[in-house]
Every structure is written in structure tokens, then in C-alpha cells.
């Protein structure tokens, strides 16, 4: 995902969340305030002007948007996996 696509994703997620104080969708300024970002940072991210994100920025955005991060790690099956899940042919 490039920085422009990330910006569009952030905008879509932000617009789906309501500001608990107003009941209206979060504005860029609302999200800046919640994340304690300098004013205009969310707008710059959404426009694709910022393309490097540190972990703290991503965590603040995820927390503010109440995102649940599920990380799946794909690994090729271990030879031991088959031993644990196979039923003996005589069973």
C-alpha cells in the first residue's frame, strides 16, 4: 500500500467514526486533537503528503479510530504440524 492509498484508507475510517461530543463524523481536526498531533497532520496524511509513519503515530491512529489490529503470521507448515493433527490410519 502506498502513502496515497493509506491516506484514502485513513479518511474512510475517520469518516465512519462519530465524534462522541458532537455525534457527527470525526473531522481531520478532531483526529489531530485526539491523537495530540500538530494541527494539519491528519490532513497531510490523508493527502498522501506524509509517507513515513513511526510506530507511535500508527498506534495513536489505531487507538483513536478504535481499530482492532489482528496480525496473522503466515508460515509454511512445520513437519511437526502433520504429526500432531493426523490420526493414525488404524484408528
mmCIF file as gemmi writes it, N, C-alpha and C atoms, coordinates in Angstrom:
data_model
loop_
_atom_site.group_PDB
_atom_site.id
_atom_site.type_symbol
_atom_site.label_atom_id
_atom_site.label_alt_id
_atom_site.label_comp_id
_atom_site.label_asym_id
_atom_site.label_entity_id
_atom_site.label_seq_id
_atom_site.pdbx_PDB_ins_code
_atom_site.Cartn_x
_atom_site.Cartn_y
_atom_site.Cartn_z
_atom_site.occupancy
_atom_site.B_iso_or_equiv
_atom_site.pdbx_formal_charge
_atom_site.auth_seq_id
_atom_site.auth_asym_id
_atom_site.pdbx_PDB_model_num
ATOM 1 N N . UNK Axp A 1 ? 0.857 -1.165 0 1 0 ? 1 A 1
ATOM 2 C CA . UNK Axp A 1 ? 0 0 0 1 0 ? 1 A 1
ATOM 3 C C . UNK Axp A 1 ? 0.903 1.226 0 1 0 ? 1 A 1
ATOM 4 N N . UNK Axp A 2 ? 0.673 2.125 -0.939 1 0 ? 2 A 1
ATOM 5 C CA . UNK Axp A 2 ? 1.487 3.334 -0.962 1 0 ? 2 A 1
ATOM 6 C C . UNK Axp A 2 ? 0.856 4.411 -0.071 1 0 ? 2 A 1
ATOM 7 N N . UNK Axp A 3 ? 1.551 5.545 0.078 1 0 ? 3 A 1
ATOM 8 C CA . UNK Axp A 3 ? 1.096 6.562 1.028 1 0 ? 3 A 1
ATOM 9 C C . UNK Axp A 3 ? -0.231 7.206 0.609 1 0 ? 3 A 1
ATOM 10 N N . UNK Axp A 4 ? -0.519 7.301 -0.677 1 0 ? 4 A 1
ATOM 11 C CA . UNK Axp A 4 ? -1.801 7.858 -1.122 1 0 ? 4 A 1
ATOM 12 C C . UNK Axp A 4 ? -2.952 6.915 -0.766 1 0 ? 4 A 1
ATOM 13 N N . UNK Axp A 5 ? -2.74 5.627 -0.979 1 0 ? 5 A 1
ATOM 14 C CA . UNK Axp A 5 ? -3.77 4.637 -0.63 1 0 ? 5 A 1
ATOM 15 C C . UNK Axp A 5 ? -4.007 4.616 0.876 1 0 ? 5 A 1
ATOM 16 N N . UNK Axp A 6 ? -2.919 4.719 1.638 1 0 ? 6 A 1
ATOM 17 C CA . UNK Axp A 6 ? -3.058 4.756 3.093 1 0 ? 6 A 1
ATOM 18 C C . UNK Axp A 6 ? -3.858 5.983 3.506 1 0 ? 6 A 1
ATOM 19 N N . UNK Axp A 7 ? -3.587 7.106 2.874 1 0 ? 7 A 1
ATOM 20 C CA . UNK Axp A 7 ? -4.324 8.339 3.18 1 0 ? 7 A 1
ATOM 21 C C . UNK Axp A 7 ? -5.815 8.192 2.911 1 0 ? 7 A 1
ATOM 22 N N . UNK Axp A 8 ? -6.169 7.573 1.787 1 0 ? 8 A 1
ATOM 23 C CA . UNK Axp A 8 ? -7.591 7.36 1.474 1 0 ? 8 A 1
ATOM 24 C C . UNK Axp A 8 ? -8.232 6.395 2.479 1 0 ? 8 A 1
ATOM 25 N N . UNK Axp A 9 ? -7.486 5.378 2.882 1 0 ? 9 A 1
ATOM 26 C CA . UNK Axp A 9 ? -7.996 4.44 3.879 1 0 ? 9 A 1
ATOM 27 C C . UNK Axp A 9 ? -8.232 5.161 5.203 1 0 ? 9 A 1
ATOM 28 N N . UNK Axp A 10 ? -7.287 5.969 5.626 1 0 ? 10 A 1
ATOM 29 C CA . UNK Axp A 10 ? -7.439 6.719 6.87 1 0 ? 10 A 1
ATOM 30 C C . UNK Axp A 10 ? -8.662 7.628 6.801 1 0 ? 10 A 1
ATOM 31 N N . UNK Axp A 11 ? -8.853 8.305 5.679 1 0 ? 11 A 1
ATOM 32 C CA . UNK Axp A 11 ? -10.004 9.19 5.527 1 0 ? 11 A 1
ATOM 33 C C . UNK Axp A 11 ? -11.311 8.402 5.644 1 0 ? 11 A 1
ATOM 34 N N . UNK Axp A 12 ? -11.391 7.258 4.981 1 0 ? 12 A 1
ATOM 35 C CA . UNK Axp A 12 ? -12.608 6.444 5.04 1 0 ? 12 A 1
ATOM 36 C C . UNK Axp A 12 ? -12.882 5.971 6.467 1 0 ? 12 A 1
ATOM 37 N N . UNK Axp A 13 ? -11.836 5.527 7.161 1 0 ? 13 A 1
ATOM 38 C CA . UNK Axp A 13 ? -12.012 5.071 8.54 1 0 ? 13 A 1
ATOM 39 C C . UNK Axp A 13 ? -12.433 6.213 9.451 1 0 ? 13 A 1
ATOM 40 N N . UNK Axp A 14 ? -11.82 7.378 9.255 1 0 ? 14 A 1
ATOM 41 C CA . UNK Axp A 14 ? -12.148 8.556 10.075 1 0 ? 14 A 1
ATOM 42 C C . UNK Axp A 14 ? -13.608 8.953 9.87 1 0 ? 14 A 1
ATOM 43 N N . UNK Axp A 15 ? -14.052 8.951 8.625 1 0 ? 15 A 1
ATOM 44 C CA . UNK Axp A 15 ? -15.418 9.386 8.324 1 0 ? 15 A 1
ATOM 45 C C . UNK Axp A 15 ? -16.47 8.401 8.826 1 0 ? 15 A 1
ATOM 46 N N . UNK Axp A 16 ? -16.075 7.169 9.114 1 0 ? 16 A 1
ATOM 47 C CA . UNK Axp A 16 ? -17.003 6.181 9.672 1 0 ? 16 A 1
ATOM 48 C C . UNK Axp A 16 ? -17.184 6.327 11.177 1 0 ? 16 A 1
ATOM 49 N N . UNK Axp A 17 ? -16.265 7.016 11.829 1 0 ? 17 A 1
ATOM 50 C CA . UNK Axp A 17 ? -16.318 7.169 13.29 1 0 ? 17 A 1
ATOM 51 C C . UNK Axp A 17 ? -16.998 8.478 13.648 1 0 ? 17 A 1
ATOM 52 N N . UNK Axp A 18 ? -17.865 8.442 14.637 1 0 ? 18 A 1
ATOM 53 C CA . UNK Axp A 18 ? -18.519 9.654 15.109 1 0 ? 18 A 1
ATOM 54 C C . UNK Axp A 18 ? -17.74 10.254 16.269 1 0 ? 18 A 1
ATOM 55 N N . UNK Axp A 19 ? -17.723 11.566 16.294 1 0 ? 19 A 1
ATOM 56 C CA . UNK Axp A 19 ? -17.158 12.278 17.424 1 0 ? 19 A 1
ATOM 57 C C . UNK Axp A 19 ? -18.149 12.114 18.575 1 0 ? 19 A 1
ATOM 58 N N . UNK Axp A 20 ? -17.714 11.553 19.701 1 0 ? 20 A 1
ATOM 59 C CA . UNK Axp A 20 ? -18.66 11.327 20.801 1 0 ? 20 A 1
ATOM 60 C C . UNK Axp A 20 ? -19.261 12.62 21.349 1 0 ? 20 A 1
ATOM 61 N N . UNK Axp A 21 ? -18.576 13.746 21.164 1 0 ? 21 A 1
ATOM 62 C CA . UNK Axp A 21 ? -19.083 15.026 21.681 1 0 ? 21 A 1
ATOM 63 C C . UNK Axp A 21 ? -20.157 15.626 20.781 1 0 ? 21 A 1
ATOM 64 N N . UNK Axp A 22 ? -20.016 15.441 19.466 1 0 ? 22 A 1
ATOM 65 C CA . UNK Axp A 22 ? -20.939 16.083 18.529 1 0 ? 22 A 1
ATOM 66 C C . UNK Axp A 22 ? -21.917 15.118 17.875 1 0 ? 22 A 1
ATOM 67 N N . UNK Axp A 23 ? -21.549 13.842 17.803 1 0 ? 23 A 1
ATOM 68 C CA . UNK Axp A 23 ? -22.381 12.873 17.111 1 0 ? 23 A 1
ATOM 69 C C . UNK Axp A 23 ? -22.186 12.881 15.599 1 0 ? 23 A 1
ATOM 70 N N . UNK Axp A 24 ? -21.341 13.773 15.119 1 0 ? 24 A 1
ATOM 71 C CA . UNK Axp A 24 ? -21.044 13.852 13.688 1 0 ? 24 A 1
ATOM 72 C C . UNK Axp A 24 ? -19.738 13.131 13.393 1 0 ? 24 A 1
ATOM 73 N N . UNK Axp A 25 ? -19.516 12.746 12.131 1 0 ? 25 A 1
ATOM 74 C CA . UNK Axp A 25 ? -18.246 12.077 11.805 1 0 ? 25 A 1
ATOM 75 C C . UNK Axp A 25 ? -17.042 12.915 12.222 1 0 ? 25 A 1
ATOM 76 N N . UNK Axp A 26 ? -15.973 12.204 12.601 1 0 ? 26 A 1
ATOM 77 C CA . UNK Axp A 26 ? -14.738 12.889 13.007 1 0 ? 26 A 1
ATOM 78 C C . UNK Axp A 26 ? -14.199 13.74 11.865 1 0 ? 26 A 1
ATOM 79 N N . UNK Axp A 27 ? -13.773 14.922 12.205 1 0 ? 27 A 1
ATOM 80 C CA . UNK Axp A 27 ? -13.085 15.769 11.233 1 0 ? 27 A 1
ATOM 81 C C . UNK Axp A 27 ? -11.582 15.511 11.354 1 0 ? 27 A 1
ATOM 82 N N . UNK Axp A 28 ? -10.828 16.041 10.409 1 0 ? 28 A 1
ATOM 83 C CA . UNK Axp A 28 ? -9.374 15.923 10.494 1 0 ? 28 A 1
ATOM 84 C C . UNK Axp A 28 ? -8.874 16.57 11.784 1 0 ? 28 A 1
ATOM 85 N N . UNK Axp A 29 ? -9.44 17.73 12.125 1 0 ? 29 A 1
ATOM 86 C CA . UNK Axp A 29 ? -9.016 18.424 13.343 1 0 ? 29 A 1
ATOM 87 C C . UNK Axp A 29 ? -9.359 17.603 14.584 1 0 ? 29 A 1
ATOM 88 N N . UNK Axp A 30 ? -10.546 16.976 14.585 1 0 ? 30 A 1
ATOM 89 C CA . UNK Axp A 30 ? -10.909 16.11 15.724 1 0 ? 30 A 1
ATOM 90 C C . UNK Axp A 30 ? -9.843 15.037 15.925 1 0 ? 30 A 1
ATOM 91 N N . UNK Axp A 31 ? -9.459 14.393 14.826 1 0 ? 31 A 1
ATOM 92 C CA . UNK Axp A 31 ? -8.481 13.305 14.932 1 0 ? 31 A 1
ATOM 93 C C . UNK Axp A 31 ? -7.108 13.828 15.335 1 0 ? 31 A 1
ATOM 94 N N . UNK Axp A 32 ? -6.721 15.002 14.808 1 0 ? 32 A 1
ATOM 95 C CA . UNK Axp A 32 ? -5.477 15.639 15.259 1 0 ? 32 A 1
ATOM 96 C C . UNK Axp A 32 ? -5.509 15.844 16.777 1 0 ? 32 A 1
ATOM 97 N N . UNK Axp A 33 ? -6.637 16.361 17.277 1 0 ? 33 A 1
ATOM 98 C CA . UNK Axp A 33 ? -6.762 16.646 18.706 1 0 ? 33 A 1
ATOM 99 C C . UNK Axp A 33 ? -6.722 15.365 19.544 1 0 ? 33 A 1
ATOM 100 N N . UNK Axp A 34 ? -7.459 14.342 19.112 1 0 ? 34 A 1
ATOM 101 C CA . UNK Axp A 34 ? -7.496 13.086 19.858 1 0 ? 34 A 1
ATOM 102 C C . UNK Axp A 34 ? -6.104 12.461 19.932 1 0 ? 34 A 1
ATOM 103 N N . UNK Axp A 35 ? -5.385 12.503 18.8 1 0 ? 35 A 1
ATOM 104 C CA . UNK Axp A 35 ? -4.053 11.892 18.732 1 0 ? 35 A 1
ATOM 105 C C . UNK Axp A 35 ? -2.953 12.803 19.263 1 0 ? 35 A 1
ATOM 106 N N . UNK Axp A 36 ? -3.338 14.044 19.591 1 0 ? 36 A 1
ATOM 107 C CA . UNK Axp A 36 ? -2.357 15.042 20.049 1 0 ? 36 A 1
ATOM 108 C C . UNK Axp A 36 ? -1.281 15.288 18.983 1 0 ? 36 A 1
ATOM 109 N N . UNK Axp A 37 ? -1.744 15.345 17.72 1 0 ? 37 A 1
ATOM 110 C CA . UNK Axp A 37 ? -0.86 15.664 16.598 1 0 ? 37 A 1
ATOM 111 C C . UNK Axp A 37 ? -0.856 17.171 16.392 1 0 ? 37 A 1
ATOM 112 N N . UNK Axp A 38 ? 0.204 17.688 15.781 1 0 ? 38 A 1
ATOM 113 C CA . UNK Axp A 38 ? 0.167 19.098 15.37 1 0 ? 38 A 1
ATOM 114 C C . UNK Axp A 38 ? -0.994 19.286 14.393 1 0 ? 38 A 1
ATOM 115 N N . UNK Axp A 39 ? -1.654 20.441 14.467 1 0 ? 39 A 1
ATOM 116 C CA . UNK Axp A 39 ? -2.784 20.7 13.568 1 0 ? 39 A 1
ATOM 117 C C . UNK Axp A 39 ? -2.372 20.506 12.116 1 0 ? 39 A 1
ATOM 118 N N . UNK Axp A 40 ? -3.207 19.796 11.39 1 0 ? 40 A 1
ATOM 119 C CA . UNK Axp A 40 ? -2.967 19.582 9.973 1 0 ? 40 A 1
ATOM 120 C C . UNK Axp A 40 ? -2.286 18.275 9.633 1 0 ? 40 A 1
ATOM 121 N N . UNK Axp A 41 ? -1.813 17.548 10.619 1 0 ? 41 A 1
ATOM 122 C CA . UNK Axp A 41 ? -1.087 16.302 10.321 1 0 ? 41 A 1
ATOM 123 C C . UNK Axp A 41 ? -1.992 15.253 9.682 1 0 ? 41 A 1
ATOM 124 N N . UNK Axp A 42 ? -3.209 15.084 10.199 1 0 ? 42 A 1
ATOM 125 C CA . UNK Axp A 42 ? -4.12 14.094 9.626 1 0 ? 42 A 1
ATOM 126 C C . UNK Axp A 42 ? -4.438 14.459 8.181 1 0 ? 42 A 1
ATOM 127 N N . UNK Axp A 43 ? -4.662 15.723 7.914 1 0 ? 43 A 1
ATOM 128 C CA . UNK Axp A 43 ? -4.914 16.167 6.544 1 0 ? 43 A 1
ATOM 129 C C . UNK Axp A 43 ? -3.747 15.863 5.62 1 0 ? 43 A 1
ATOM 130 N N . UNK Axp A 44 ? -2.545 16.075 6.112 1 0 ? 44 A 1
ATOM 131 C CA . UNK Axp A 44 ? -1.351 15.779 5.302 1 0 ? 44 A 1
ATOM 132 C C . UNK Axp A 44 ? -1.224 14.283 5.043 1 0 ? 44 A 1
ATOM 133 N N . UNK Axp A 45 ? -1.562 13.466 6.027 1 0 ? 45 A 1
ATOM 134 C CA . UNK Axp A 45 ? -1.526 12.012 5.833 1 0 ? 45 A 1
ATOM 135 C C . UNK Axp A 45 ? -2.574 11.617 4.797 1 0 ? 45 A 1
ATOM 136 N N . UNK Axp A 46 ? -3.791 12.151 4.937 1 0 ? 46 A 1
ATOM 137 C CA . UNK Axp A 46 ? -4.872 11.797 4.017 1 0 ? 46 A 1
ATOM 138 C C . UNK Axp A 46 ? -4.578 12.231 2.584 1 0 ? 46 A 1
ATOM 139 N N . UNK Axp A 47 ? -3.851 13.315 2.426 1 0 ? 47 A 1
ATOM 140 C CA . UNK Axp A 47 ? -3.489 13.782 1.073 1 0 ? 47 A 1
ATOM 141 C C . UNK Axp A 47 ? -2.271 13.063 0.518 1 0 ? 47 A 1
ATOM 142 N N . UNK Axp A 48 ? -1.686 12.17 1.31 1 0 ? 48 A 1
ATOM 143 C CA . UNK Axp A 48 ? -0.523 11.415 0.859 1 0 ? 48 A 1
ATOM 144 C C . UNK Axp A 48 ? 0.772 12.189 0.929 1 0 ? 48 A 1
ATOM 145 N N . UNK Axp A 49 ? 0.785 13.266 1.695 1 0 ? 49 A 1
ATOM 146 C CA . UNK Axp A 49 ? 1.985 14.107 1.806 1 0 ? 49 A 1
ATOM 147 C C . UNK Axp A 49 ? 2.985 13.556 2.813 1 0 ? 49 A 1
ATOM 148 N N . UNK Axp A 50 ? 2.539 12.712 3.703 1 0 ? 50 A 1
ATOM 149 C CA . UNK Axp A 50 ? 3.432 12.088 4.684 1 0 ? 50 A 1
ATOM 150 C C . UNK Axp A 50 ? 3.495 10.615 4.329 1 0 ? 50 A 1
ATOM 151 N N . UNK Axp A 51 ? 4.691 10.125 4.119 1 0 ? 51 A 1
ATOM 152 C CA . UNK Axp A 51 ? 4.805 8.738 3.683 1 0 ? 51 A 1
ATOM 153 C C . UNK Axp A 51 ? 5.672 7.88 4.592 1 0 ? 51 A 1
ATOM 154 N N . UNK Axp A 52 ? 6.083 8.417 5.721 1 0 ? 52 A 1
ATOM 155 C CA . UNK Axp A 52 ? 6.845 7.638 6.697 1 0 ? 52 A 1
ATOM 156 C C . UNK Axp A 52 ? 6.101 7.747 8.015 1 0 ? 52 A 1
ATOM 157 N N . UNK Axp A 53 ? 5.755 6.594 8.577 1 0 ? 53 A 1
ATOM 158 C CA . UNK Axp A 53 ? 4.986 6.578 9.807 1 0 ? 53 A 1
ATOM 159 C C . UNK Axp A 53 ? 5.738 5.82 10.88 1 0 ? 53 A 1
ATOM 160 N N . UNK Axp A 54 ? 5.941 6.479 12.002 1 0 ? 54 A 1
ATOM 161 C CA . UNK Axp A 54 ? 6.568 5.789 13.121 1 0 ? 54 A 1
ATOM 162 C C . UNK Axp A 54 ? 5.495 5 13.868 1 0 ? 54 A 1
ATOM 163 N N . UNK Axp A 55 ? 5.926 4.078 14.683 1 0 ? 55 A 1
ATOM 164 C CA . UNK Axp A 55 ? 5.009 3.196 15.396 1 0 ? 55 A 1
ATOM 165 C C . UNK Axp A 55 ? 4.05 3.992 16.275 1 0 ? 55 A 1
ATOM 166 N N . UNK Axp A 56 ? 4.541 5.034 16.925 1 0 ? 56 A 1
ATOM 167 C CA . UNK Axp A 56 ? 3.689 5.833 17.815 1 0 ? 56 A 1
ATOM 168 C C . UNK Axp A 56 ? 2.527 6.466 17.052 1 0 ? 56 A 1
ATOM 169 N N . UNK Axp A 57 ? 2.793 6.991 15.859 1 0 ? 57 A 1
ATOM 170 C CA . UNK Axp A 57 ? 1.735 7.598 15.044 1 0 ? 57 A 1
ATOM 171 C C . UNK Axp A 57 ? 0.681 6.568 14.686 1 0 ? 57 A 1
ATOM 172 N N . UNK Axp A 58 ? 1.123 5.393 14.241 1 0 ? 58 A 1
ATOM 173 C CA . UNK Axp A 58 ? 0.178 4.35 13.848 1 0 ? 58 A 1
ATOM 174 C C . UNK Axp A 58 ? -0.649 3.862 15.031 1 0 ? 58 A 1
ATOM 175 N N . UNK Axp A 59 ? -0.02 3.722 16.191 1 0 ? 59 A 1
ATOM 176 C CA . UNK Axp A 59 ? -0.743 3.27 17.382 1 0 ? 59 A 1
ATOM 177 C C . UNK Axp A 59 ? -1.768 4.32 17.803 1 0 ? 59 A 1
ATOM 178 N N . UNK Axp A 60 ? -1.393 5.593 17.772 1 0 ? 60 A 1
ATOM 179 C CA . UNK Axp A 60 ? -2.342 6.652 18.136 1 0 ? 60 A 1
ATOM 180 C C . UNK Axp A 60 ? -3.541 6.664 17.194 1 0 ? 60 A 1
ATOM 181 N N . UNK Axp A 61 ? -3.295 6.501 15.897 1 0 ? 61 A 1
ATOM 182 C CA . UNK Axp A 61 ? -4.398 6.473 14.931 1 0 ? 61 A 1
ATOM 183 C C . UNK Axp A 61 ? -5.303 5.272 15.183 1 0 ? 61 A 1
ATOM 184 N N . UNK Axp A 62 ? -4.704 4.104 15.402 1 0 ? 62 A 1
ATOM 185 C CA . UNK Axp A 62 ? -5.49 2.893 15.648 1 0 ? 62 A 1
ATOM 186 C C . UNK Axp A 62 ? -6.323 3.033 16.917 1 0 ? 62 A 1
ATOM 187 N N . UNK Axp A 63 ? -5.731 3.586 17.968 1 0 ? 63 A 1
ATOM 188 C CA . UNK Axp A 63 ? -6.462 3.776 19.223 1 0 ? 63 A 1
ATOM 189 C C . UNK Axp A 63 ? -7.612 4.767 19.033 1 0 ? 63 A 1
ATOM 190 N N . UNK Axp A 64 ? -7.332 5.875 18.365 1 0 ? 64 A 1
ATOM 191 C CA . UNK Axp A 64 ? -8.346 6.913 18.179 1 0 ? 64 A 1
ATOM 192 C C . UNK Axp A 64 ? -9.506 6.408 17.335 1 0 ? 64 A 1
ATOM 193 N N . UNK Axp A 65 ? -9.221 5.581 16.358 1 0 ? 65 A 1
ATOM 194 C CA . UNK Axp A 65 ? -10.265 5.052 15.484 1 0 ? 65 A 1
ATOM 195 C C . UNK Axp A 65 ? -10.842 3.746 16.017 1 0 ? 65 A 1
ATOM 196 N N . UNK Axp A 66 ? -10.361 3.347 17.191 1 0 ? 66 A 1
ATOM 197 C CA . UNK Axp A 66 ? -10.814 2.125 17.853 1 0 ? 66 A 1
ATOM 198 C C . UNK Axp A 66 ? -10.694 0.918 16.931 1 0 ? 66 A 1
ATOM 199 N N . UNK Axp A 67 ? -9.553 0.835 16.292 1 0 ? 67 A 1
ATOM 200 C CA . UNK Axp A 67 ? -9.298 -0.293 15.405 1 0 ? 67 A 1
ATOM 201 C C . UNK Axp A 67 ? -8.723 -1.437 16.216 1 0 ? 67 A 1
ATOM 202 N N . UNK Axp A 68 ? -9.146 -2.606 15.892 1 0 ? 68 A 1
ATOM 203 C CA . UNK Axp A 68 ? -8.582 -3.801 16.498 1 0 ? 68 A 1
ATOM 204 C C . UNK Axp A 68 ? -7.638 -4.387 15.474 1 0 ? 68 A 1
ATOM 205 N N . UNK Axp A 69 ? -6.398 -4.469 15.833 1 0 ? 69 A 1
ATOM 206 C CA . UNK Axp A 69 ? -5.401 -4.978 14.903 1 0 ? 69 A 1
ATOM 207 C C . UNK Axp A 69 ? -5.254 -6.483 15.105 1 0 ? 69 A 1
ATOM 208 N N . UNK Axp A 70 ? -5.518 -7.195 14.066 1 0 ? 70 A 1
ATOM 209 C CA . UNK Axp A 70 ? -5.313 -8.629 14.072 1 0 ? 70 A 1
ATOM 210 C C . UNK Axp A 70 ? -4.176 -8.92 13.123 1 0 ? 70 A 1
ATOM 211 N N . UNK Axp A 71 ? -3.144 -9.483 13.637 1 0 ? 71 A 1
ATOM 212 C CA . UNK Axp A 71 ? -1.992 -9.797 12.812 1 0 ? 71 A 1
ATOM 213 C C . UNK Axp A 71 ? -1.911 -11.301 12.65 1 0 ? 71 A 1
ATOM 214 N N . UNK Axp A 72 ? -1.897 -11.731 11.429 1 0 ? 72 A 1
ATOM 215 C CA . UNK Axp A 72 ? -1.75 -13.144 11.148 1 0 ? 72 A 1
ATOM 216 C C . UNK Axp A 72 ? -0.38 -13.358 10.54 1 0 ? 72 A 1
ATOM 217 N N . UNK Axp A 73 ? 0.331 -14.275 11.09 1 0 ? 73 A 1
ATOM 218 C CA . UNK Axp A 73 ? 1.654 -14.599 10.586 1 0 ? 73 A 1
ATOM 219 C C . UNK Axp A 73 ? 1.537 -15.883 9.796 1 0 ? 73 A 1
ATOM 220 N N . UNK Axp A 74 ? 1.85 -15.795 8.517 1 0 ? 74 A 1
ATOM 221 C CA . UNK Axp A 74 ? 1.791 -16.993 7.692 1 0 ? 74 A 1
ATOM 222 C C . UNK Axp A 74 ? 3.162 -17.631 7.69 1 0 ? 74 A 1
ATOM 223 N N . UNK Axp A 75 ? 3.191 -18.864 8.027 1 0 ? 75 A 1
ATOM 224 C CA . UNK Axp A 75 ? 4.43 -19.634 7.918 1 0 ? 75 A 1
ATOM 225 C C . UNK Axp A 75 ? 4.077 -20.923 7.207 1 0 ? 75 A 1
ATOM 226 N N . UNK Axp A 76 ? 5.008 -21.438 6.497 1 0 ? 76 A 1
ATOM 227 C CA . UNK Axp A 76 ? 4.735 -22.714 5.855 1 0 ? 76 A 1
ATOM 228 C C . UNK Axp A 76 ? 4.609 -23.762 6.95 1 0 ? 76 A 1
ATOM 229 N N . UNK Axp A 77 ? 3.793 -24.764 6.718 1 0 ? 77 A 1
ATOM 230 C CA . UNK Axp A 77 ? 3.584 -25.765 7.769 1 0 ? 77 A 1
ATOM 231 C C . UNK Axp A 77 ? 4.89 -26.422 8.194 1 0 ? 77 A 1
ATOM 232 N N . UNK Axp A 78 ? 4.986 -26.614 9.466 1 0 ? 78 A 1
ATOM 233 C CA . UNK Axp A 78 ? 6.126 -27.315 10.02 1 0 ? 78 A 1
ATOM 234 C C . UNK Axp A 78 ? 5.91 -28.808 9.821 1 0 ? 78 A 1
ATOM 235 N N . UNK Axp A 79 ? 6.966 -29.567 9.608 1 0 ? 79 A 1
ATOM 236 C CA . UNK Axp A 79 ? 6.797 -31.021 9.509 1 0 ? 79 A 1
ATOM 237 C C . UNK Axp A 79 ? 6.133 -31.604 10.75 1 0 ? 79 A 1
ATOM 238 N N . UNK Axp A 80 ? 6.321 -30.952 11.89 1 0 ? 80 A 1
ATOM 239 C CA . UNK Axp A 80 ? 5.709 -31.447 13.128 1 0 ? 80 A 1
ATOM 240 C C . UNK Axp A 80 ? 4.205 -31.238 13.146 1 0 ? 80 A 1
ATOM 241 N N . UNK Axp A 81 ? 3.694 -30.22 12.418 1 0 ? 81 A 1
ATOM 242 C CA . UNK Axp A 81 ? 2.265 -29.955 12.42 1 0 ? 81 A 1
ATOM 243 C C . UNK Axp A 81 ? 1.465 -31.17 11.966 1 0 ? 81 A 1
ATOM 244 N N . UNK Axp A 82 ? 1.922 -31.833 10.932 1 0 ? 82 A 1
ATOM 245 C CA . UNK Axp A 82 ? 1.234 -33.002 10.42 1 0 ? 82 A 1
ATOM 246 C C . UNK Axp A 82 ? 1.205 -34.135 11.419 1 0 ? 82 A 1
ATOM 247 N N . UNK Axp A 83 ? 2.252 -34.245 12.201 1 0 ? 83 A 1
ATOM 248 C CA . UNK Axp A 83 ? 2.314 -35.326 13.189 1 0 ? 83 A 1
ATOM 249 C C . UNK Axp A 83 ? 1.282 -35.127 14.292 1 0 ? 83 A 1
ATOM 250 N N . UNK Axp A 84 ? 1.014 -33.877 14.615 1 0 ? 84 A 1
ATOM 251 C CA . UNK Axp A 84 ? 0.087 -33.594 15.695 1 0 ? 84 A 1
ATOM 252 C C . UNK Axp A 84 ? -1.368 -33.731 15.258 1 0 ? 84 A 1
ATOM 253 N N . UNK Axp A 85 ? -1.655 -33.453 14 1 0 ? 85 A 1
ATOM 254 C CA . UNK Axp A 85 ? -3.038 -33.416 13.566 1 0 ? 85 A 1
ATOM 255 C C . UNK Axp A 85 ? -3.503 -34.675 12.86 1 0 ? 85 A 1
ATOM 256 N N . UNK Axp A 86 ? -2.594 -35.53 12.455 1 0 ? 86 A 1
ATOM 257 C CA . UNK Axp A 86 ? -3.006 -36.739 11.726 1 0 ? 86 A 1
ATOM 258 C C . UNK Axp A 86 ? -3.472 -37.822 12.686 1 0 ? 86 A 1
ATOM 259 N N . UNK Axp A 87 ? -4.524 -38.432 12.276 1 0 ? 87 A 1
ATOM 260 C CA . UNK Axp A 87 ? -4.993 -39.593 13.017 1 0 ? 87 A 1
ATOM 261 C C . UNK Axp A 87 ? -4.254 -40.802 12.471 1 0 ? 87 A 1
ATOM 262 N N . UNK Axp A 88 ? -3.873 -41.715 13.313 1 0 ? 88 A 1
ATOM 263 C CA . UNK Axp A 88 ? -3.234 -42.921 12.795 1 0 ? 88 A 1
ATOM 264 C C . UNK Axp A 88 ? -4.214 -43.658 11.88 1 0 ? 88 A 1
ATOM 265 N N . UNK Axp A 89 ? -3.689 -44.28 10.852 1 0 ? 89 A 1
ATOM 266 C CA . UNK Axp A 89 ? -4.555 -44.946 9.879 1 0 ? 89 A 1
ATOM 267 C C . UNK Axp A 89 ? -5.294 -46.122 10.495 1 0 ? 89 A 1
ATOM 268 N N . UNK Axp A 90 ? -4.847 -46.6 11.629 1 0 ? 90 A 1
ATOM 269 C CA . UNK Axp A 90 ? -5.509 -47.754 12.257 1 0 ? 90 A 1
ATOM 270 C C . UNK Axp A 90 ? -6.622 -47.31 13.195 1 0 ? 90 A 1
ATOM 271 N N . UNK Axp A 91 ? -6.8 -45.988 13.381 1 0 ? 91 A 1
ATOM 272 C CA . UNK Axp A 91 ? -7.82 -45.523 14.333 1 0 ? 91 A 1
ATOM 273 C C . UNK Axp A 91 ? -9.22 -45.615 13.797 1 0 ? 91 A 1
